[in-house]
PDB file of C-alpha atoms in Angstrom:
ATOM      1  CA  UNK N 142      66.700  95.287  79.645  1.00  0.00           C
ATOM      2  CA  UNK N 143      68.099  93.826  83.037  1.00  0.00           C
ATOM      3  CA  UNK N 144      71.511  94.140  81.563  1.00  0.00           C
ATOM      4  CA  UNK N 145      71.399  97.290  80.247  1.00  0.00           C
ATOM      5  CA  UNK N 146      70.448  98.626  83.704  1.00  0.00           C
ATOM      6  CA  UNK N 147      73.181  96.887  85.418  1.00  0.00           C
ATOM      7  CA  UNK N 148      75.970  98.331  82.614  1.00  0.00           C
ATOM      8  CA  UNK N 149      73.813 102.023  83.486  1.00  0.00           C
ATOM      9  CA  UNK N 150      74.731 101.046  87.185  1.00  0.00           C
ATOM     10  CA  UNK N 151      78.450 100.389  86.679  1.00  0.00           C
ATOM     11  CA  UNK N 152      78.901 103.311  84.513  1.00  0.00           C
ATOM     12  CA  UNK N 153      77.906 105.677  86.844  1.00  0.00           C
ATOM     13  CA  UNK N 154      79.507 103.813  89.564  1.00  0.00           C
ATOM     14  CA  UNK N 155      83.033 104.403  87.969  1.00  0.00           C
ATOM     15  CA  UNK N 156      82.257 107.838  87.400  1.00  0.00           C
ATOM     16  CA  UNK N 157      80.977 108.038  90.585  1.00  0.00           C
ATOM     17  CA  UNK N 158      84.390 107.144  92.390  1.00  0.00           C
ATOM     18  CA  UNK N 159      86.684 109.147  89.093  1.00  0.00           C
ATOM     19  CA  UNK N 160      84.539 112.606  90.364  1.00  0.00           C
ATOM     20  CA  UNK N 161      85.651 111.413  94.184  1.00  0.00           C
ATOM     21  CA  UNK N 162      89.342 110.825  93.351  1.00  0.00           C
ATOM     22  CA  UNK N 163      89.452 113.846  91.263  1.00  0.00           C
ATOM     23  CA  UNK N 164      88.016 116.401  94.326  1.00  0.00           C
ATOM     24  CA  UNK N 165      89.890 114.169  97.100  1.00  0.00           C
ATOM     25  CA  UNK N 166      93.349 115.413  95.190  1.00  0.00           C
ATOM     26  CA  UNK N 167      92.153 118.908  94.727  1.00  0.00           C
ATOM     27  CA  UNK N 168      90.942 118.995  98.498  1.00  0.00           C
ATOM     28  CA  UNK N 169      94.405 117.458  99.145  1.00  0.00           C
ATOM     29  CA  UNK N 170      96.209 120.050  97.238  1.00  0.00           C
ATOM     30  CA  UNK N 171      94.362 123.035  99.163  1.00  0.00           C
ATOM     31  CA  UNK N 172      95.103 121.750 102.834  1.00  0.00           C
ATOM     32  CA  UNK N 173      98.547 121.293 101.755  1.00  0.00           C
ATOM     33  CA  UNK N 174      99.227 124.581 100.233  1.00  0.00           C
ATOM     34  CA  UNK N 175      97.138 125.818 103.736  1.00  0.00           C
ATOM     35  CA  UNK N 176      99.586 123.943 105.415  1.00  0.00           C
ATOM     36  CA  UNK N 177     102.279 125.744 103.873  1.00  0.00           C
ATOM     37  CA  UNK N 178     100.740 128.925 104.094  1.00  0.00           C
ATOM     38  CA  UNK N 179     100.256 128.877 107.751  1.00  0.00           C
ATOM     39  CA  UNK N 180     104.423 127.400 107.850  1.00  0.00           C
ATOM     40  CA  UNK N 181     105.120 130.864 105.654  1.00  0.00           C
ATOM     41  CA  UNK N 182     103.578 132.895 108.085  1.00  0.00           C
ATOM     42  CA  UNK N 183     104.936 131.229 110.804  1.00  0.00           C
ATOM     43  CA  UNK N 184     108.029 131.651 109.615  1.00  0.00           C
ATOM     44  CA  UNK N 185     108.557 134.532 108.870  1.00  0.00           C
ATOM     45  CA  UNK N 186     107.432 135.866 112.586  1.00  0.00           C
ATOM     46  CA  UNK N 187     109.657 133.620 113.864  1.00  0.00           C
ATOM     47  CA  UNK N 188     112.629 135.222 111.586  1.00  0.00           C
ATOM     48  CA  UNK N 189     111.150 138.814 112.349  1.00  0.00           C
ATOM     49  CA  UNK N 190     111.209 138.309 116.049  1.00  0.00           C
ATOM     50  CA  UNK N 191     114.776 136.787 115.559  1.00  0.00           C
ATOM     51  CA  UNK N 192     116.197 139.325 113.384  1.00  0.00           C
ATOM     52  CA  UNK N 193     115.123 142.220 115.594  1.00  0.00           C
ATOM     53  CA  UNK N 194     115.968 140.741 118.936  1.00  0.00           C
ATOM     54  CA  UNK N 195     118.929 138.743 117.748  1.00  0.00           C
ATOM     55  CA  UNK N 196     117.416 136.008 119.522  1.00  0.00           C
ATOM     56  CA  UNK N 197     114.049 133.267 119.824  1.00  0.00           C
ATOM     57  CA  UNK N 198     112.160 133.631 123.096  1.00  0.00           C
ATOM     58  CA  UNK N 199     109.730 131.035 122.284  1.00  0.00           C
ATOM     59  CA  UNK N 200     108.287 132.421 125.723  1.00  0.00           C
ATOM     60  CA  UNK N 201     106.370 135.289 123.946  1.00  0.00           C
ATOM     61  CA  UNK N 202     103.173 134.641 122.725  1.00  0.00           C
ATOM     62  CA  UNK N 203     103.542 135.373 118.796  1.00  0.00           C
ATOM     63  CA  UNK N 204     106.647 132.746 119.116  1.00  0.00           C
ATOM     64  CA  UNK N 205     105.413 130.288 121.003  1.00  0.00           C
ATOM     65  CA  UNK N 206     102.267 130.522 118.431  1.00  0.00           C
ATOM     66  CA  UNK N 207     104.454 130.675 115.457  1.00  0.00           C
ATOM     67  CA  UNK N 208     106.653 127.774 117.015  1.00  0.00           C
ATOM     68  CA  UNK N 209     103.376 125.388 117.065  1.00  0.00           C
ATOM     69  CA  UNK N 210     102.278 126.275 113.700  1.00  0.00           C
ATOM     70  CA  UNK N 211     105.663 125.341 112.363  1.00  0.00           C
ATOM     71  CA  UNK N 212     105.655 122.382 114.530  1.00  0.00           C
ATOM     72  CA  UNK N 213     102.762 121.690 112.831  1.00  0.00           C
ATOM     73  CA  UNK N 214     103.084 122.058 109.394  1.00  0.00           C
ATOM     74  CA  UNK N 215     106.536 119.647 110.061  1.00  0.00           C
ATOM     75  CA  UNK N 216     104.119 117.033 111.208  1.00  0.00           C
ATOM     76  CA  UNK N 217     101.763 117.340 108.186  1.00  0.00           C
ATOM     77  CA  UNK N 218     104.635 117.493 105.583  1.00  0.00           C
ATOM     78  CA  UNK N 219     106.391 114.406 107.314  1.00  0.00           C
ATOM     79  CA  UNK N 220     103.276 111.945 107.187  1.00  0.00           C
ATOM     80  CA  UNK N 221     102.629 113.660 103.331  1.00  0.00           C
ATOM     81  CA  UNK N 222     106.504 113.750 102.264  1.00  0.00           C
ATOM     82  CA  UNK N 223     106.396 110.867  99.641  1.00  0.00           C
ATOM     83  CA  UNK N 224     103.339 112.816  97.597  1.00  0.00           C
ATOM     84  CA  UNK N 225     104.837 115.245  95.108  1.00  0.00           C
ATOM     85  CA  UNK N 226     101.655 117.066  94.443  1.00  0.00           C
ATOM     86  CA  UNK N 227     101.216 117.555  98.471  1.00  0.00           C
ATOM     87  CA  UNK N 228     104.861 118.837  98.746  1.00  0.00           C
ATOM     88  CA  UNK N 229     104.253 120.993  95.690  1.00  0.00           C
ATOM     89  CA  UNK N 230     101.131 122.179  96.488  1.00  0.00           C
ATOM     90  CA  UNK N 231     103.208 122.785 100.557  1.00  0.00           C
ATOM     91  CA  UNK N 232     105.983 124.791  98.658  1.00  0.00           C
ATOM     92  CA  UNK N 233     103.458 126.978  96.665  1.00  0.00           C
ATOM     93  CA  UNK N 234     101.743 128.057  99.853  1.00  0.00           C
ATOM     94  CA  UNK N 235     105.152 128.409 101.863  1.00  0.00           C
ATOM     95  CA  UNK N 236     106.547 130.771  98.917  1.00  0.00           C
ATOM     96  CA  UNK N 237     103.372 132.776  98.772  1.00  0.00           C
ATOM     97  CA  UNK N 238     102.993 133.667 102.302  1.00  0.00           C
ATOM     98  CA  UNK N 239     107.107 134.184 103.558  1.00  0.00           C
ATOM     99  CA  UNK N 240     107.005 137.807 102.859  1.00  0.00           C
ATOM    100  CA  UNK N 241     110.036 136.929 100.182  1.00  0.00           C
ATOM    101  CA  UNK N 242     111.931 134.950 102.684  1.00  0.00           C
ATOM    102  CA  UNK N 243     111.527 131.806 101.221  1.00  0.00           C
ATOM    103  CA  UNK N 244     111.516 131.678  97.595  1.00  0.00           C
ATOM    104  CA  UNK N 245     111.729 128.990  95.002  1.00  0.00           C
ATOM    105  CA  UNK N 246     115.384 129.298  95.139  1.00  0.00           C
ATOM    106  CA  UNK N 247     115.793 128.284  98.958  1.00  0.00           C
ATOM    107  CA  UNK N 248     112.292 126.703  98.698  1.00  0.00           C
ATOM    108  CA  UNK N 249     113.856 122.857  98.636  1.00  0.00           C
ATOM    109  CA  UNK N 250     116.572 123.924 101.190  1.00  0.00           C
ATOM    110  CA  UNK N 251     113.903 124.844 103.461  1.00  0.00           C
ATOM    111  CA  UNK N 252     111.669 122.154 102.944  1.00  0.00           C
ATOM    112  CA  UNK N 253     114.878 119.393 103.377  1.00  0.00           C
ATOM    113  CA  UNK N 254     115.564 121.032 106.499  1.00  0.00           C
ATOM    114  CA  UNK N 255     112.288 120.963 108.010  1.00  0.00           C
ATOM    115  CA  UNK N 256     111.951 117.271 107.435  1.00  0.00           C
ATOM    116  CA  UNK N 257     114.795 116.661 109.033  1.00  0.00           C
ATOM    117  CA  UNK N 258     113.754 118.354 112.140  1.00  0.00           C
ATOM    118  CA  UNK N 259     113.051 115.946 114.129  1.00  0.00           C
ATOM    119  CA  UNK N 260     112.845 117.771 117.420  1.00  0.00           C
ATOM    120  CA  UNK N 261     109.726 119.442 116.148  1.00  0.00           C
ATOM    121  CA  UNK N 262     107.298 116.408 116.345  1.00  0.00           C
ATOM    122  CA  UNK N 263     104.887 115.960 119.110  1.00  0.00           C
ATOM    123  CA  UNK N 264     105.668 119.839 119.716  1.00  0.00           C
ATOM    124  CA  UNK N 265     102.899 121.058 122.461  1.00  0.00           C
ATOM    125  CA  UNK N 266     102.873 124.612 124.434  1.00  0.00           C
ATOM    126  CA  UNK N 267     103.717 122.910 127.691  1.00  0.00           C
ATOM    127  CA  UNK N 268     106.881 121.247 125.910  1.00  0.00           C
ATOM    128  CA  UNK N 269     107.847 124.186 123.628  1.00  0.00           C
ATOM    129  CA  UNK N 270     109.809 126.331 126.670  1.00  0.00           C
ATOM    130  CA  UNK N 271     111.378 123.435 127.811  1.00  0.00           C
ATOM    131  CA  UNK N 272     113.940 122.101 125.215  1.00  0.00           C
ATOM    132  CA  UNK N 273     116.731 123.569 124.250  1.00  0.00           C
ATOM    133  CA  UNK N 274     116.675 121.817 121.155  1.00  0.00           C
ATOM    134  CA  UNK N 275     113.628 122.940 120.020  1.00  0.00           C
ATOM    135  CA  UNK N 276     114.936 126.858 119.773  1.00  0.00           C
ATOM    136  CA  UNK N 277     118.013 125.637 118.126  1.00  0.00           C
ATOM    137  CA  UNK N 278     116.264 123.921 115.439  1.00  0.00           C
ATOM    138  CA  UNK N 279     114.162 126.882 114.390  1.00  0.00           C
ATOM    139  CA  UNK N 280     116.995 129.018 114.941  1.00  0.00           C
ATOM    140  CA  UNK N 281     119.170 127.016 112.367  1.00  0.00           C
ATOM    141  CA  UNK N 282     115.865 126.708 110.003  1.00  0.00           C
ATOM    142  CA  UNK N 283     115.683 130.451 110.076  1.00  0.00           C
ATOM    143  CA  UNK N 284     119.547 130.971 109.419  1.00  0.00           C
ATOM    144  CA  UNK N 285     118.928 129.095 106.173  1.00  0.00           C
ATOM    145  CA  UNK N 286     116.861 131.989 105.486  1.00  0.00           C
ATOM    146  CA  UNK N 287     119.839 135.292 105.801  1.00  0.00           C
ATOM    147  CA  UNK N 288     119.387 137.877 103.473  1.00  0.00           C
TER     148      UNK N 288
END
């Protein structure tokens, strides 16, 4: 009897910890595709704002917003960039929410690019106006992006 109650014990222990790895990758997945969502959107303010003003004043609020969002995603796809389903799960919610700017065409494009922005990390408000850098970086992530 004692041993069948310690085999009960370790059975549902394992399928205690298989239900938790199972919902820790979905929850995973949907922060990342958030993550990617809120980069979309970002985005493609960023590009509207440039298109029509043939510049980025990351002085205005909806840039200097969009600017920190992207900032952000960058620093949530850097520390996730060696998990596929993260970076898949990123893509998805970048395509969906571009407005068509970034598709699964330029998807990977994008996506290299961003990683390689360095200049984005430790992004804050107070910092944002005052490199150059920064502005040049989004402005040669959103010239990946011509239609």
């Amino acid at each position: 009897m004692k041993r069948l109650s310690v085999i009960l014990v370790c059975v549902a222990a394992m399928l205690t910890a298989a239900s938790c790895s199972i919902l820790g990758g979905a929850g995973a997945n949907s922060v990342a595709n958030a993550s990617g969502r809120a980069c979309g959107t970002a985005v493609q303010g960023l590009y509207s704002s440039y298109h029509t003003n043939g510049k980025l004043d990351l002085a205005t609020g909806n840039n200097l917003s969009n600017a920190l969002a992207l900032a952000t995603a960058y620093t949530q796809l850097q520390q996730n960039k060696d998990n596929a389903d993260y970076r898949k799960s990123f893509t998805s919610g970048l395509i969906a929410s571009s407005a068509g700017l970034i598709t699964s065409a330029n998807a990977d494009s994008f996506i290299g690019s961003l990683l390689s922005a360095s200049s984005l990390g430790g992004l804050t408000a107070e910092k944002v106006t005052q490199t150059a850098s920064t502005v040049q970086t989004i402005v040669s992530l959103l010239q990946i992006l011509k239609q």
